[in-house]
Coordinates of C-alpha atoms in Angstrom, one line a residue:
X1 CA 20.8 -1.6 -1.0
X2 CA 18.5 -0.5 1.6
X3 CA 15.6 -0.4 -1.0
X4 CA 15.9 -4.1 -0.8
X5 CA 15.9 -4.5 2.9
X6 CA 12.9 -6.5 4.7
X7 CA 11.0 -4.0 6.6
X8 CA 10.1 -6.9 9.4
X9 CA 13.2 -8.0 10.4
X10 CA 14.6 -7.3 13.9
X11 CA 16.3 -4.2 13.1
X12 CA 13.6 -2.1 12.3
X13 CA 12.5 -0.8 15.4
X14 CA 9.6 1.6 15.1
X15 CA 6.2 0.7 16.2
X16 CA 4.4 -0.7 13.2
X17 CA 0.8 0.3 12.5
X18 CA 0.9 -2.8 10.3
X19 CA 2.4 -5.9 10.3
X20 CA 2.0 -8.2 7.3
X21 CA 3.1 -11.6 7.2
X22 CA 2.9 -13.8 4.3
X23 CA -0.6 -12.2 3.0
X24 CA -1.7 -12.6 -0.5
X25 CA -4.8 -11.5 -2.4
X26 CA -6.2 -13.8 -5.5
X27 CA -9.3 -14.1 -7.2
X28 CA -9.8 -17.7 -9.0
X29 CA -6.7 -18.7 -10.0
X30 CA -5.2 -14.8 -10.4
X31 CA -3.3 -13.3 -8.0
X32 CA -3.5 -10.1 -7.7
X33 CA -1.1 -9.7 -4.5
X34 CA 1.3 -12.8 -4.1
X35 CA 2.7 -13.4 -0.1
X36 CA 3.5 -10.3 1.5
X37 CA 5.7 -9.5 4.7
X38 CA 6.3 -5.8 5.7
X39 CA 6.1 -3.5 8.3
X40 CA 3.9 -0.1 7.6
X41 CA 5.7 2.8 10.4
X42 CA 3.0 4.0 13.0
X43 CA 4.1 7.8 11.7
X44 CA 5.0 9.7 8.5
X45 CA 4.3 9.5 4.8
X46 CA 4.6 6.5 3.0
X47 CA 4.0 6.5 -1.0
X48 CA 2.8 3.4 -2.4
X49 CA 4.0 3.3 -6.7
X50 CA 3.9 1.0 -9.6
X51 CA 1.8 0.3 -13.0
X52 CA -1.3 -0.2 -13.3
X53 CA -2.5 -3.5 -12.2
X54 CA 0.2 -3.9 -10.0
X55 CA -1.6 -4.4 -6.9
X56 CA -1.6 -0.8 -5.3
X57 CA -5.2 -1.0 -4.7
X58 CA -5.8 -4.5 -3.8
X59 CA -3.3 -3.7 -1.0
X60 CA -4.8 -0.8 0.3
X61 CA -8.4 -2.2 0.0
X62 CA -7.2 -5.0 2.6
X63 CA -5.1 -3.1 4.6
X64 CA -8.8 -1.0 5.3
X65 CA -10.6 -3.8 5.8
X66 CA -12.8 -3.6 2.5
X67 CA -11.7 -7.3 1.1
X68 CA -10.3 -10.2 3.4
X69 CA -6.8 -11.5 2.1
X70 CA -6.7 -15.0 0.7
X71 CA -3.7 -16.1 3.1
X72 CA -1.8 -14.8 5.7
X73 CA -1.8 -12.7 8.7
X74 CA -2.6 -9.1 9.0
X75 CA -2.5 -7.1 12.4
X76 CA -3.1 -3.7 12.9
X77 CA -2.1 -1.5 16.1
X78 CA -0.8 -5.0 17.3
X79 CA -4.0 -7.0 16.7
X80 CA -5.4 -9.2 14.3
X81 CA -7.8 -6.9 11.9
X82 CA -10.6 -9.3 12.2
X83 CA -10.6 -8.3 15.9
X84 CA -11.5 -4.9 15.4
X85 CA -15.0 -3.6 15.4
X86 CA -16.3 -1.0 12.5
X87 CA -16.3 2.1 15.2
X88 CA -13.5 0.8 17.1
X89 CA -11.8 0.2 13.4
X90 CA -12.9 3.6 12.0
X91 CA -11.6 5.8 15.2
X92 CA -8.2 4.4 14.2
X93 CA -7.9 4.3 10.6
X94 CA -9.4 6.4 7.8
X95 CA -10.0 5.2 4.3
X96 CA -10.1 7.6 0.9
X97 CA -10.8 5.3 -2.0
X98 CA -10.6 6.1 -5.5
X99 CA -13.9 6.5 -6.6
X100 CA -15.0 9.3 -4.3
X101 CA -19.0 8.1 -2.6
X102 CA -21.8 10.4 -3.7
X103 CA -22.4 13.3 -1.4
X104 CA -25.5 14.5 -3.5
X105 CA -27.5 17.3 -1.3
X106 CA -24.7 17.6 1.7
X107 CA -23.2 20.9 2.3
X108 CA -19.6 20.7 3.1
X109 CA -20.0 21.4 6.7
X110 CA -22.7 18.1 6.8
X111 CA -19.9 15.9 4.8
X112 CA -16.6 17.2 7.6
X113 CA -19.5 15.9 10.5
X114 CA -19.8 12.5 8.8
X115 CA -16.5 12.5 10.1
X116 CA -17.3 12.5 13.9
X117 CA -20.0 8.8 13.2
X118 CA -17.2 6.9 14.6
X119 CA -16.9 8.7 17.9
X120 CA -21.6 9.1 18.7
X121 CA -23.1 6.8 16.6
X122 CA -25.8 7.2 13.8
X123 CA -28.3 7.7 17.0
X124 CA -26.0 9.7 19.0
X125 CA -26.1 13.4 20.1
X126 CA -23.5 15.8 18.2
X127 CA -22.1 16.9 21.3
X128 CA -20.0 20.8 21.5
X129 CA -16.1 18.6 21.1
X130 CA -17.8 16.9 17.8
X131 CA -18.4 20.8 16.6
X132 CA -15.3 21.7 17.7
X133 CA -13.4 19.0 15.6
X134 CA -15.5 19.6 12.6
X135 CA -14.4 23.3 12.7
X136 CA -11.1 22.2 13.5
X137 CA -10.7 19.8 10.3
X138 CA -11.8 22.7 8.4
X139 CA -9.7 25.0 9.5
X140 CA -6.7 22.8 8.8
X141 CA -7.5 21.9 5.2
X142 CA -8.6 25.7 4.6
X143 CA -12.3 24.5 3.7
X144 CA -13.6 26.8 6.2
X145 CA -15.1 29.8 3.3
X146 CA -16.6 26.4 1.7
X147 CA -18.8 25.5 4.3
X148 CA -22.5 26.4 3.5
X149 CA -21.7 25.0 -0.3
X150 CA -23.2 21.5 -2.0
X151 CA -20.2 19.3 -2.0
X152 CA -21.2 18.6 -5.9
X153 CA -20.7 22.3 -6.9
X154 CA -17.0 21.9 -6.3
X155 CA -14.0 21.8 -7.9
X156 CA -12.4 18.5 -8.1
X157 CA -9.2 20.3 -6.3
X158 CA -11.9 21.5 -3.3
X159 CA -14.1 18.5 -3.1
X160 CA -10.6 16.5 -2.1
X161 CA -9.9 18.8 0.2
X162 CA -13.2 18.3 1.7
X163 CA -13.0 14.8 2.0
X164 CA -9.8 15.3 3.4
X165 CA -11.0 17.9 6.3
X166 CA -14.3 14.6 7.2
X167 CA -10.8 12.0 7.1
X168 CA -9.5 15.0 9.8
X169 CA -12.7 15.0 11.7
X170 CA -12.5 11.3 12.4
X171 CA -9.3 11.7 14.1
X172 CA -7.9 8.3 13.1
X173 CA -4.0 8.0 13.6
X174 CA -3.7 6.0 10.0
X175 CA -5.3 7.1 6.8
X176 CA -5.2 5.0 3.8
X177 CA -5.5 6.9 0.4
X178 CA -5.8 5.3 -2.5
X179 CA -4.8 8.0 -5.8
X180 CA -5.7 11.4 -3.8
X181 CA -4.5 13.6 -6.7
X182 CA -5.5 11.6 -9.4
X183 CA -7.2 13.8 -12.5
X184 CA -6.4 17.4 -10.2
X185 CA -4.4 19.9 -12.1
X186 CA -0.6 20.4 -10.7
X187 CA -1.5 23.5 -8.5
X188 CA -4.1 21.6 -6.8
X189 CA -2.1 18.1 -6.0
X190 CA 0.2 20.4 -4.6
X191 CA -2.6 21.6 -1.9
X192 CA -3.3 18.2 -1.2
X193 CA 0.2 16.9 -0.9
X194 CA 1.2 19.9 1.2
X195 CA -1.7 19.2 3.8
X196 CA -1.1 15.3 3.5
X197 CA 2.5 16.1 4.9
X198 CA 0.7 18.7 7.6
X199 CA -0.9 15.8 8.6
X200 CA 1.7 13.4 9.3
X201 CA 3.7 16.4 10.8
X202 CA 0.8 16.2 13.5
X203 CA 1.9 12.3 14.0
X204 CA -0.4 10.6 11.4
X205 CA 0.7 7.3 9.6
X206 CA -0.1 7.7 6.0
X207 CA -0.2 4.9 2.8
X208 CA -0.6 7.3 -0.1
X209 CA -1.0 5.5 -3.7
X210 CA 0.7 7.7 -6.1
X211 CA 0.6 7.2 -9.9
X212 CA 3.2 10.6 -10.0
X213 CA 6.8 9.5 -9.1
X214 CA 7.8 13.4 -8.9
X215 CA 5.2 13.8 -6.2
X216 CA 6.3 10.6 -4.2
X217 CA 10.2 11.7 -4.3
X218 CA 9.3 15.1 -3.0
X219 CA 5.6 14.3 -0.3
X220 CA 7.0 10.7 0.8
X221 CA 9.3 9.4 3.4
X222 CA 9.3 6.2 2.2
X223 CA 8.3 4.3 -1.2
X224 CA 7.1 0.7 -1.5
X225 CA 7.6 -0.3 -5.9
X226 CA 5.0 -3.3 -6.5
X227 CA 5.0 -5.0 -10.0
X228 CA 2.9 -8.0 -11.0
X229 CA 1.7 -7.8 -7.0
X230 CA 5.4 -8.2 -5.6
X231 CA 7.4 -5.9 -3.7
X232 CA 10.1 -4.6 -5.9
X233 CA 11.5 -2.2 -3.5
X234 CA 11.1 -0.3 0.0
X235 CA 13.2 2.4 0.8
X236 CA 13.8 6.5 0.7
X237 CA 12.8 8.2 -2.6
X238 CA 16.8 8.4 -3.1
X239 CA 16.6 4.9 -2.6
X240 CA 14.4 3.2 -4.5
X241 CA 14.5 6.3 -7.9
X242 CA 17.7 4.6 -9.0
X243 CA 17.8 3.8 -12.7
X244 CA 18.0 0.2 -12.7
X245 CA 14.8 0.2 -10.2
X246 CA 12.9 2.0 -12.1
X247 CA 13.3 0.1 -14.8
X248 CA 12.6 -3.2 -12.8
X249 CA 9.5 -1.2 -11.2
X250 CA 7.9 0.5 -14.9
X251 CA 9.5 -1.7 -17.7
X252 CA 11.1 1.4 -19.4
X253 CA 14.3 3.4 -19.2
X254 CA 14.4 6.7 -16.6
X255 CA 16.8 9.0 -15.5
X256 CA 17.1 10.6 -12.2
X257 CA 18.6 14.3 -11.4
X258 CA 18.8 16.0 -8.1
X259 CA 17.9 19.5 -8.4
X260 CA 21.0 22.0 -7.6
X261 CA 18.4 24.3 -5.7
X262 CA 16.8 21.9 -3.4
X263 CA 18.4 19.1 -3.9
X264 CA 14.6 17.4 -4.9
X265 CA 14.8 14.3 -6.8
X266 CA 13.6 14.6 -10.5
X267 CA 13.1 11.5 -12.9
X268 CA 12.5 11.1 -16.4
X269 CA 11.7 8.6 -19.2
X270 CA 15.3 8.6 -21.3

């Protein structure tokens, strides 16, 4: 089955953003991501599943350069991510974590324009293309009504969207987000899953971890299953949502359906 197939052998021909060979993440004698070798597509959506503690995180936190693997060799854009400098790194690649950073006292417009650090500096002049991006961002994630608020008088729903529009600003070809709809209510992971796949329309490679398999099967192009920090599965959502995977991915017994209407995958506990 293709959701077995090793994404870095010969065949696969698209540029990678990321090439992983043999990397592995532990702390003390726990390993949290045991050896790793995968290919992550320069373009398009790619959902990242599994339980909790299954290494989703711990992946994504190295893949953005915020904890060094134990072993193995990482390159991004075709070079070794210890090569990279932070501005270099940042025009490339843009990095939502989990916990959201304070934004205490910014007005929305301020947070989109921390976007545009990367590309002048903390010293540098905000120059007319750095407005123009920052408008542009907004515009795109429909923040643009939302601009003369405190980022901490949003909605959870708007305040993603938000951070979203500053990822936008920065322009980087690969964003990395790590549980984007986690705690929203359905209508608004909807607006964020919708723009998510505006963005890799535009040519953006994305890594989205997603606790909702629903949302994978219908958002993602692809879906990498970890368990225990090993990759269970790569493959299409019609791939890797087979009944036996699932079970091998969660521990539990699921169903799939396709929808007669659209033909969307739709899983199910049994």
């Amino acid at each position: 089955m293709n959701a077995h197939r090793n994404p870095a052998t010969p065949d696969d021909t698209r540029r990678p953003a990321f090439a992983i060979e043999d990397m592995s993440f532990s702390i003390g004698k726990t390993c949290l991501l045991h050896p790793l070798t995968i290919n992550l597509p320069a373009k398009g959506v790619i959902g990242l599943i599994g339980h909790n503690g299954s290494g989703k995180s711990t992946l994504v936190k190295i893949l953005a350069g915020q904890q060094e693997p134990s072993s193995g060799k990482l390159r991004f854009m075709n070079r070794p991510l210890a090569e990279w400098g932070n501005r270099e790194f940042a025009r490339e690649l843009a990095y939502l974590p989990q916990q959201l950073p304070s934004a205490a006292g910014l007005k929305v417009r301020e947070l989109v324009a921390v976007g545009r650090y990367p590309w002048h500096g903390a010293l540098g002049r905000f120059t007319g293309e750095d407005r123009r991006q920052v408008k542009a961002a907004m515009n795109l994630t429909g923040v643009d009504g939302l601009a003369d608020r405190l980022v901490d008088t949003l909605s959870g729903g708007e305040r993603q969207r938000v951070w979203l529009a500053m990822l936008v600003a920065q322009q980087a070809k690969c964003l990395l987000l790590d549980e984007p709809i986690a705690a929203l209510d359905i209508a608004h992971q909807l607006d964020v899953l919708h723009l998510v796949r505006k963005l890799a329309q535009g040519g953006a490679s994305i890594l989205v971890v997603l606790h909702d398999i629903n949302m994978a099967a219908r958002f993602c192009d692809e879906v990498i299953a970890l368990r225990g920090g090993h990759m269970i599965a790569r493959g299409s959502p019609a791939e890797v949502f087979q009944p036996p995977l699932l079970k091998r991915i969660f521990g539990i017994e699921m169903d799939v359906i396709a929808l007669r209407e659209t033909g969307r995958l739709l899983t199910y506990p049994r």
